[in-house]
Structure formats: C-alpha cells, structure tokens
XYZ file of C-alpha atoms in Angstrom:
298
model
C 128.120 81.145 162.527
C 124.970 83.277 162.546
C 123.805 84.536 165.902
C 120.654 83.021 167.336
C 117.722 85.339 166.760
C 116.086 86.288 170.037
C 112.993 88.176 171.035
C 112.307 89.372 174.560
C 108.778 88.788 175.847
C 107.004 89.149 179.158
C 104.999 86.118 180.269
C 102.965 86.510 183.450
C 105.438 89.021 184.844
C 108.539 87.040 183.835
C 110.930 88.343 181.188
C 111.928 85.555 178.773
C 114.300 85.538 175.808
C 112.800 83.327 173.087
C 115.157 82.210 170.357
C 114.831 81.082 166.741
C 111.049 81.161 166.574
C 111.144 80.360 162.853
C 113.272 77.234 163.370
C 111.512 74.190 161.911
C 111.006 71.496 164.550
C 108.740 69.243 162.456
C 110.180 69.138 158.922
C 107.335 67.054 157.457
C 104.806 69.798 158.232
C 107.255 72.733 158.446
C 105.990 73.392 161.964
C 108.208 75.955 163.665
C 109.265 76.504 167.246
C 107.043 79.572 167.279
C 104.045 77.393 166.433
C 105.017 74.920 169.168
C 105.197 77.782 171.669
C 101.838 79.060 170.460
C 100.282 75.607 170.895
C 101.552 75.301 174.463
C 100.295 78.796 175.277
C 96.851 77.883 173.934
C 96.587 74.616 175.901
C 98.181 75.980 179.082
C 94.821 76.449 180.883
C 94.090 72.700 180.563
C 97.661 71.364 180.605
C 98.961 73.192 183.682
C 96.487 71.529 186.083
C 97.702 68.139 184.796
C 101.345 69.070 185.437
C 100.790 70.921 188.716
C 102.757 69.542 191.637
C 104.428 66.846 189.560
C 108.124 66.660 188.612
C 108.366 67.045 184.842
C 110.715 64.952 182.704
C 111.216 66.389 179.234
C 112.267 64.955 175.897
C 114.128 67.590 173.901
C 114.770 67.785 170.152
C 117.143 70.774 169.837
C 117.425 70.364 166.062
C 113.903 69.140 165.353
C 112.268 65.729 165.347
C 114.296 64.551 162.368
C 117.458 64.718 164.489
C 118.589 63.312 167.824
C 116.668 63.722 171.060
C 117.455 63.262 174.725
C 115.604 62.809 178.011
C 116.166 65.537 180.563
C 115.170 65.150 184.198
C 117.339 67.764 185.886
C 116.574 71.466 185.769
C 118.369 72.798 182.662
C 121.700 74.506 183.127
C 121.177 78.249 183.370
C 117.508 77.944 184.339
C 116.066 81.057 185.990
C 115.966 81.081 189.782
C 112.192 81.509 189.761
C 111.638 78.086 188.155
C 110.279 75.820 190.961
C 112.215 72.626 191.589
C 112.627 69.591 193.832
C 115.640 67.381 194.535
C 115.280 63.646 195.130
C 117.398 60.504 195.007
C 117.948 59.214 191.469
C 115.719 56.278 190.523
C 117.278 55.160 187.255
C 120.142 55.238 184.811
C 118.926 58.491 183.233
C 119.155 60.338 186.489
C 122.761 61.374 185.892
C 123.911 60.813 189.479
C 122.755 60.151 193.011
C 120.398 63.131 193.096
C 118.033 64.621 190.529
C 116.637 68.154 190.643
C 113.375 68.212 188.702
C 111.504 71.332 187.627
C 107.858 71.953 188.324
C 105.707 73.567 185.646
C 103.191 75.635 187.591
C 102.534 78.520 185.214
C 102.747 79.671 181.615
C 106.157 81.258 182.155
C 107.703 77.921 183.189
C 105.957 76.105 180.336
C 107.168 78.694 177.826
C 110.710 78.578 179.170
C 110.941 74.791 178.703
C 109.186 74.773 175.321
C 111.698 77.365 174.098
C 114.397 74.753 174.799
C 112.625 72.428 172.336
C 111.259 70.320 175.196
C 108.554 68.928 172.954
C 107.403 66.042 175.169
C 106.403 66.427 178.822
C 106.220 63.306 181.012
C 104.927 63.138 184.593
C 104.288 60.537 187.320
C 100.829 59.806 188.675
C 101.582 61.372 192.080
C 102.110 64.912 193.294
C 104.850 66.354 195.501
C 103.233 67.420 198.777
C 105.071 68.827 201.812
C 108.519 67.734 200.582
C 107.479 64.163 199.790
C 105.771 62.139 197.083
C 102.103 61.709 197.978
C 100.089 58.629 197.142
C 98.969 58.638 193.490
C 95.814 60.520 192.597
C 95.636 58.967 189.129
C 95.897 55.456 187.745
C 97.095 54.999 184.176
C 96.730 51.956 181.951
C 99.007 52.219 178.921
C 97.918 50.242 175.855
C 100.752 49.602 173.410
C 99.914 47.685 170.209
C 102.302 45.287 168.517
C 102.052 45.342 164.707
C 99.790 44.514 162.925
C 97.539 45.422 165.869
C 96.775 49.118 166.050
C 94.495 51.734 167.496
C 91.307 49.740 166.832
C 92.573 46.877 168.996
C 93.608 49.359 171.690
C 90.107 50.843 171.651
C 88.567 47.377 172.076
C 90.772 46.726 175.085
C 90.192 50.226 176.501
C 86.463 49.512 176.701
C 87.176 46.313 178.622
C 89.490 48.204 180.962
C 86.759 50.781 181.560
C 84.327 48.049 182.641
C 86.879 46.726 185.123
C 87.524 50.196 186.499
C 83.824 50.846 187.025
C 83.431 47.480 188.752
C 86.306 48.473 191.072
C 84.637 51.770 191.949
C 86.825 53.926 189.684
C 84.059 55.459 187.619
C 85.867 58.698 186.725
C 87.933 57.476 183.784
C 89.013 59.031 180.497
C 90.709 57.610 177.367
C 93.663 59.383 175.758
C 95.043 58.579 172.313
C 98.794 58.733 172.810
C 99.806 60.678 169.702
C 102.045 57.730 168.855
C 100.699 54.196 168.276
C 98.395 53.405 171.159
C 96.416 54.997 173.940
C 96.046 55.325 177.695
C 93.128 55.046 180.075
C 93.303 57.248 183.183
C 91.191 56.935 186.319
C 90.920 59.239 189.312
C 92.098 57.874 192.678
C 91.279 59.043 196.188
C 94.910 58.917 197.344
C 94.354 56.205 199.934
C 96.613 53.647 198.239
C 100.350 53.694 197.574
C 101.947 53.540 194.150
C 102.955 49.944 194.886
C 99.366 48.987 195.679
C 98.040 50.642 192.531
C 100.786 49.050 190.432
C 99.943 45.606 191.806
C 96.215 46.158 191.186
C 96.966 47.134 187.578
C 99.190 44.068 187.170
C 96.400 41.795 188.417
C 94.054 43.477 185.932
C 96.527 42.932 183.085
C 96.938 39.256 183.958
C 93.190 38.738 184.261
C 92.445 40.329 180.894
C 95.255 38.328 179.289
C 93.751 35.071 180.548
C 90.325 36.039 179.214
C 91.555 37.484 175.895
C 94.818 35.711 175.022
C 94.488 36.586 171.330
C 94.267 40.309 172.100
C 96.131 41.071 175.339
C 99.586 40.452 176.775
C 100.806 41.593 180.167
C 104.485 40.686 179.778
C 106.774 43.087 177.924
C 108.606 40.340 176.012
C 108.660 41.632 172.422
C 108.536 38.175 170.855
C 104.992 37.554 172.167
C 103.514 40.968 171.354
C 102.930 40.675 167.604
C 99.313 41.376 166.726
C 98.398 41.952 170.382
C 98.157 44.872 172.786
C 100.506 45.171 175.740
C 98.599 46.283 178.821
C 101.433 48.118 180.543
C 100.588 48.070 184.249
C 104.111 49.163 185.228
C 103.456 52.828 184.362
C 101.966 53.126 187.859
C 105.341 52.446 189.489
C 106.298 55.543 191.479
C 109.579 56.003 189.599
C 107.952 55.904 186.150
C 106.418 58.693 184.098
C 103.852 58.801 181.303
C 103.353 61.317 178.520
C 101.127 64.089 179.879
C 97.734 64.541 178.217
C 97.898 67.547 175.844
C 101.672 67.148 175.429
C 103.045 67.217 171.919
C 104.897 64.129 170.690
C 108.236 63.957 168.926
C 106.821 62.131 165.911
C 107.102 62.963 162.217
C 104.067 65.258 162.533
C 103.046 67.377 165.568
C 100.773 64.784 167.139
C 99.339 65.163 170.644
C 98.410 62.900 173.548
C 94.743 63.784 173.158
C 91.879 63.163 175.615
C 88.911 61.523 173.899
C 85.284 60.725 174.651
C 84.144 57.160 175.322
C 81.692 57.576 172.442
C 84.655 57.952 170.082
C 86.336 54.868 171.503
C 83.172 52.881 170.872
C 83.713 53.553 167.149
C 87.260 52.167 166.877
C 87.256 52.076 163.074
C 86.996 55.872 163.032
C 89.466 56.549 165.849
C 92.720 58.200 164.776
C 95.606 59.987 166.435
C 95.208 63.786 166.503
C 97.604 66.586 165.645
C 97.929 69.886 167.468
C 95.565 71.811 165.221
C 92.837 69.189 165.672
C 93.312 69.272 169.436
C 92.983 73.061 169.531
C 89.807 72.865 167.446
C 88.388 70.224 169.787
C 89.178 72.332 172.835
C 87.200 75.182 171.299
C 84.222 72.952 170.496
C 84.237 70.310 173.262
C 86.226 71.795 176.133
C 88.628 69.888 178.370
C 87.580 66.229 178.321
C 90.399 65.220 180.667
C 89.721 67.758 183.399
C 85.966 67.228 183.122
C 86.393 63.496 183.763
C 89.138 63.491 186.383
C 88.692 66.875 187.989
C 92.257 68.040 187.243
C-alpha cells in the first residue's frame, strides 16, 4: 500500500500535516482535497464568525462523496491538544455514549485541521457556549425542505412569507440561504432573551399558521406521505439539541455545492434562483461581500 503523501504547513502559528491534497473528493467535478482546503481558507474570514463559540458536528467523506460518509460529533482521535473543545451530556443516538466532547472551530488552523480529515460539511446549533453552558439562542432558523415535484421556486415563495412574519414579530434582521442541497433556510437574529424551547415553539406556531393559510404549499408535520409537492417548514431545527448546516459550508453532494447566503432581491425572482457551487460563492464574496454577516451581524 502506498504511503499517504503529506506536506507540512504552518497555519496561524500551528504546524499541520496535510495529506493527499490531490485526492479527488468530488468525482463528478474532479475537485480535490486541496481545492476543498483552499475554499475553506478563502471563506474563513466569513465562516469563522458563524462557527465561533458553537460546537461543530461534522459529516466526513474519507473516500469522497461517491463513497460512504459518517457524522462525527466527538473530537477526532489524535486531535492536537490546542484544538478547543467542550464536553456535554449526549443528546442523541449519534453521540456514542453518555458524554460528547465537541470541537470548537475558532481559527483557520482548526478549520484546516478538520477539513484535512475530509470533514466536508459543518453543522452548528443556533446557540453559543458561554461560561461553560449553552446560552440562549442568538439566531432563529427556518428550514424549508421541498417534497418533489416542489423545488427551490416553491421554497422561495414560502421564504418571502416567512420574512413577512419575522418582520411583523420584530425580527427584521433576516437573511435567506440556499442550502446547497434541495431547499433553503431563513435565518433571523435574536436578542438572546428567549430559550431554545421558546424559539422552537414560536417557530412551530408559525409553521402551523402558514400551513393553515397555504395548505397547498406548506406542511408543518414531517410525515413523508403528506409532503409531495409541498414544502416542509421545519421548525424543529431550533431545538437546542439540533444542528443546521452552517452558511458557507460545503455540502456532500455530487458537485461541490455550498450553503450560500443570498439577497432578498434574488429570492423575489424564484424562477432564476439556483443552488451555488463553491466557485460561484467565492466570486460572489469578491463582488458582493458577506451577505450573512451584513444581515445578522455575525
């Protein structure tokens, strides 16, 4: 068996051994691990504030997106001692035991270390870890998941309705994000005065209200048999134990798509709205700046 090719680099004062940079992680586009690492280095200035203070769950594809993947919550075996971490009680079957030790991604060195392990997707909760405890959420997220034949256009229609409800509720700082998969999310900034349970219940009430008003477009229950041609308004993503794909994270799809912040002007033209790949996102950052941070203040 050939030895893994490694190169030693210094990232913000940390010495890292990067391996197999020419390994193809996205066969359809021949995108390599080196290109994935380059993407994360380029978006680090806008991604790191989104991840800061939040435990990061990763989805890893060690042999590329055409092969098997696995969720990883715990700090990887052999992780460097300088990688920040927190240990909490397990909240689900993927926790691997009674306690889970999550990593924090506070700088480019930590981001590079995890990306080198083919941690393509980065998922975070809507709260931050403050003084050894989970603080109240500072973001609300509404996840819009279309059931075929509904698609991104239907999600955009619903996202505009969600925005109106958020504004009416005093949550005017909101931003849409195309998920890089099928649907999209709408995020809103919170002042931290309400618990995750209170925000979850508010989102559930919103989902039920919009379902009553738009029964041909919206469903609030996750039952798959009723979702065909409609959009699931997933209120449960605000539960403290749940995580959502981080804006600017890559996705483990056939192509290197990204959870990409968008403008409301784009959402108002749903027929032209598409998912974006990593090259498009980098181009947009150069031309438009950070739409997520500008809206939410991250």
